[in-house]
Amino acid sequence: MTSNSQLCQPLSSLTPGATTSSQAFEVENGPINPFTSNPFSQGYYDILNRRRQLPVFEQRENFLQMVHSNQFIVIVGETGTGKTTQIPQYLLYDLLPHLSQRLIACTQPRRVAATSVAQRVAEELDVKLGEEVGYSIRFEDITTPRTMLKYMTDGVLLREAMGDPFLEKYQAIVLDEAHERTLATDILMGIVKEIASVRSDLKVIIMSATLEAEKFRKYFNNAPVIEIHGRTYPVQMHYAREPTKDYVQEAIKTVTSIRNNEPPGDILVFLTGEKEIEDACRIIRSRISSSSSVPLAVLPLYSILPPQMQQLVFDDPPVGKNGVQGRKCIVATNIAESSITIDGIVYVVDTGFAKQKVYHPRIRVESLLVGPISKASAKQRAGRAGRTRPVNANSINASLILPASGKCYRLYTEEAHEQLEEQSCPEILRSNIAPETLMRALESLNYLGALDDDINLTHIGQLMSQFPLSPELSKMIIESDRLGCSDDIIIIAALLSAPIIFAKETSSVDARFRKRRFVHPDGDHLTMLNIFREYKKQKSRDDWCQENSFNSRSLKAAENIRTQLAEILTRNGLKLNRRSIQDPLYSINIRKALISGFFMQAAHREGGPILLTCQDNQAVTIHPTSVLSEPYEWVIYNEFVLTTKNFIRTVTKVELSWLIEAAPRYFDPQFFPQSRGRKQLAALTRRR
Ligand code: CDP
Ligand code: MG
């Protein structure tokens, strides 16, 4: 950054922390980009004009004055008013991070928002994404030493706070989407408040899309509040006359009807998850006759969709023959509720459902369940209709005729709407952070050797914290170095961190059959490793994945994660090593490494297909997709799946003696209730 500090001629008239909006306005007018010293492009000026029409712009001077005299500021503004894209840029021109070499951070609960907004803001500032403006999400850090403004997920900032307790890299932290009340953002609020009490130079901005501001204002020492009022267009509400049986089918019907009967405008449909969305998209596409003169682009949007695909929702709608304006139909999860703004949406189809994290205290499992949304969410969804006008550079001259109002189709009755909860419960209250669980977490870290008996971080714990992974996965990697199989184990860790590598199977028999060529008799972890190694050998990997029904995107993601884990491993002085598959220790040591992290996820056979988990003595069976069709005496598993039955998924055979060796204090027969497993454990412990 030193090199470009001399280049910023246009900024030389500004004093850090004292910029007025008119000064910034002048510099933004050009002609030279102060951050790159290149002349501004024409596209820059086009976007600049539109940025200045956003409601947030009217408050720029007000905001700057508040920043100059306050440490905390709360900003409340409806979605689409320009908070996420503009506020960090206002800070940029005020704090001039290229001089202090301290960045501005803006957190987002969702990866999609972090990546898409960073891309948009890079465009607005006329810089290359990853240079002056970058983003950081788990396993993907698109920044350089030049980066001044970083969009990131709240999880990533939380992790950074572990290694940099005063977050000294930053001079301003914008916690965006605070109303979503994600666990990470809620915890960050606590951390950032504490840091601010010892770092008077740190500016903290809390941004929220709903009027929960009062809580935030109080929490941050009665911080001043800026309200940004959107230019709302009226939204006509339509309710279902009677309850719908199948909301997906109903949503599809509604889209078809809008397309055939309603004036131009894009459509946004809210569904709950990947599979539902992909199925709905396929059906909608199949129902559009290609001969139609009005083209329709059907675009899915959910968090695990790759970024390039997500970006498509921001493209202009298609144009048909003779310049006929087409439409976009975006089928999304509640990502599109408030975290990202897509211009041109006139019709919203709200099914009334979303996936939510639910914690089951009895079995201590968190799962995502589909449930009804809150009234606040329903309002937010409706508000996406007719909120913004198309302002994309390409369509500015297209003189679109839009209806005077948006329309929201609620696929549930008005009575059902009345019965919805006012607000959904914050994640922090739905998650397993109750004191008992916290104690258990400390206990697990102690068993894993990350904390000593006085709750101090050990050397192993220190090493574990270097990996952006769960404690179990981190521990297994560290142990694998000693066991001579770290090259295999980081692949397994990567595969367990990537989305599931098996394409949706039609039946468990198919799944088993498909895996047969790659099966390792000792279990699923080793089988996945075989698949990955085979994948790496292929020349045309996509074809190979297709033939074998593997998800090539997931394998690609795993490959990328593996590379990063290898880098962290070697950076921390650990070795990359592996044995040949013929070596008898190959499978044994890989499984011993797995155990070092996952011994708390062991289960033993009780009788027939039933196993009991060691942690909670739950009766489970092995998931039908496993390569282990018969229960083995002792196994470890990656996941407890709660459906109509209790399953364990991704399962590998192990020896009881290895479990005892890895965690003698955990495998103490006195902690086990009466069972076959306990007898075996007692017998073996006595013999030792
Ligand atoms: O944060 P808030 O919802 O208040 O608004 P924003 O995300 O800053 O979006 C303001 C405007 O920026 C939108 O109306 C879009 O015109 C534009 N934008 C965009 O074109 N592409 C993005 N990825 C994000 C925003
Ligand atoms: Mg926003």
Coordinates of N, CA and C in Angstrom, one line a residue, residues 106 108 110-122 129 133-138 140-142 151-153 301 303 305-308 310-311 314 340:
C106 N -16.9 -5.0 6.3 CA -18.3 -5.0 6.3 C -18.8 -6.5 6.3
Q108 N -21.4 -9.8 6.5 CA -22.7 -10.2 5.9 C -23.0 -11.6 6.5
R110 N -24.5 -13.9 5.0 CA -24.5 -14.8 3.9 C -23.4 -14.7 2.9
R111 N -22.8 -15.8 2.5 CA -21.7 -15.8 1.6 C -22.1 -15.1 0.3
V112 N -23.3 -15.4 -0.2 CA -23.7 -14.8 -1.5 C -23.7 -13.3 -1.4
A113 N -24.2 -12.8 -0.3 CA -24.2 -11.3 -0.2 C -22.8 -10.8 -0.2
A114 N -21.9 -11.4 0.6 CA -20.5 -10.9 0.7 C -19.9 -10.9 -0.7
T115 N -20.0 -12.0 -1.5 CA -19.3 -12.0 -2.8 C -20.0 -11.1 -3.8
S116 N -21.3 -11.1 -3.8 CA -22.0 -10.3 -4.9 C -21.9 -8.8 -4.6
V117 N -21.9 -8.4 -3.3 CA -21.8 -7.0 -3.0 C -20.3 -6.5 -3.3
A118 N -19.4 -7.3 -2.9 CA -18.0 -6.9 -3.2 C -17.8 -6.7 -4.7
Q119 N -18.3 -7.6 -5.5 CA -18.2 -7.4 -6.9 C -18.8 -6.1 -7.4
R120 N -20.0 -5.9 -6.9 CA -20.7 -4.7 -7.3 C -20.0 -3.4 -6.8
V121 N -19.5 -3.4 -5.6 CA -18.8 -2.2 -5.1 C -17.4 -2.0 -5.9
A122 N -16.8 -3.1 -6.2 CA -15.6 -2.9 -7.0 C -15.9 -2.2 -8.3
L129 N -11.9 -6.4 -8.7 CA -12.3 -7.1 -7.5 C -11.1 -7.9 -7.0
V133 N -11.0 -3.5 -3.4 CA -12.2 -4.0 -2.7 C -12.1 -5.6 -2.9
G134 N -12.3 -6.3 -1.8 CA -12.2 -7.7 -1.9 C -13.2 -8.4 -1.0
Y135 N -13.2 -9.7 -0.9 CA -14.1 -10.3 0.0 C -13.4 -11.5 0.6
S136 N -13.9 -12.0 1.7 CA -13.4 -13.1 2.4 C -14.5 -14.0 3.0
I137 N -14.6 -15.2 2.5 CA -15.6 -16.1 3.0 C -14.8 -17.4 3.3
R138 N -15.4 -18.3 4.1 CA -14.6 -19.5 4.5 C -14.1 -20.2 3.2
E140 N -12.2 -19.0 1.0 CA -12.0 -18.2 -0.2 C -11.7 -16.8 0.2
D141 N -10.5 -16.4 0.1 CA -10.1 -15.1 0.5 C -9.6 -14.3 -0.8
I142 N -10.5 -13.4 -1.2 CA -10.1 -12.7 -2.4 C -9.7 -11.2 -2.0
Y151 N -15.5 -7.0 2.2 CA -16.7 -7.6 2.6 C -16.5 -9.1 3.1
M152 N -17.1 -9.5 4.1 CA -16.8 -10.8 4.6 C -18.0 -11.4 5.4
T153 N -18.0 -12.7 5.5 CA -19.1 -13.2 6.3 C -18.8 -13.0 7.8
L301 N -31.4 -19.5 -7.0 CA -30.5 -18.7 -6.1 C -30.5 -19.3 -4.7
S303 N -27.6 -20.7 -1.2 CA -26.3 -20.4 -0.7 C -25.2 -21.3 -1.3
L305 N -25.0 -22.6 -4.3 CA -24.8 -22.4 -5.7 C -23.5 -21.7 -5.9
P306 N -22.7 -22.1 -6.9 CA -21.4 -21.5 -7.1 C -21.6 -20.0 -7.5
P307 N -20.6 -19.2 -7.0 CA -20.7 -17.7 -7.2 C -21.0 -17.3 -8.6
Q308 N -20.4 -17.9 -9.6 CA -20.7 -17.4 -11.0 C -22.2 -17.6 -11.4
Q310 N -24.6 -17.6 -9.1 CA -25.4 -16.7 -8.3 C -25.4 -15.3 -9.0
Q311 N -24.3 -15.0 -9.6 CA -24.2 -13.7 -10.2 C -25.2 -13.4 -11.3
F314 N -28.2 -11.0 -11.3 CA -28.1 -9.6 -11.4 C -28.0 -9.1 -12.9
I340 N -29.7 -9.5 -0.3 CA -29.3 -9.0 -1.6 C -30.5 -8.4 -2.3

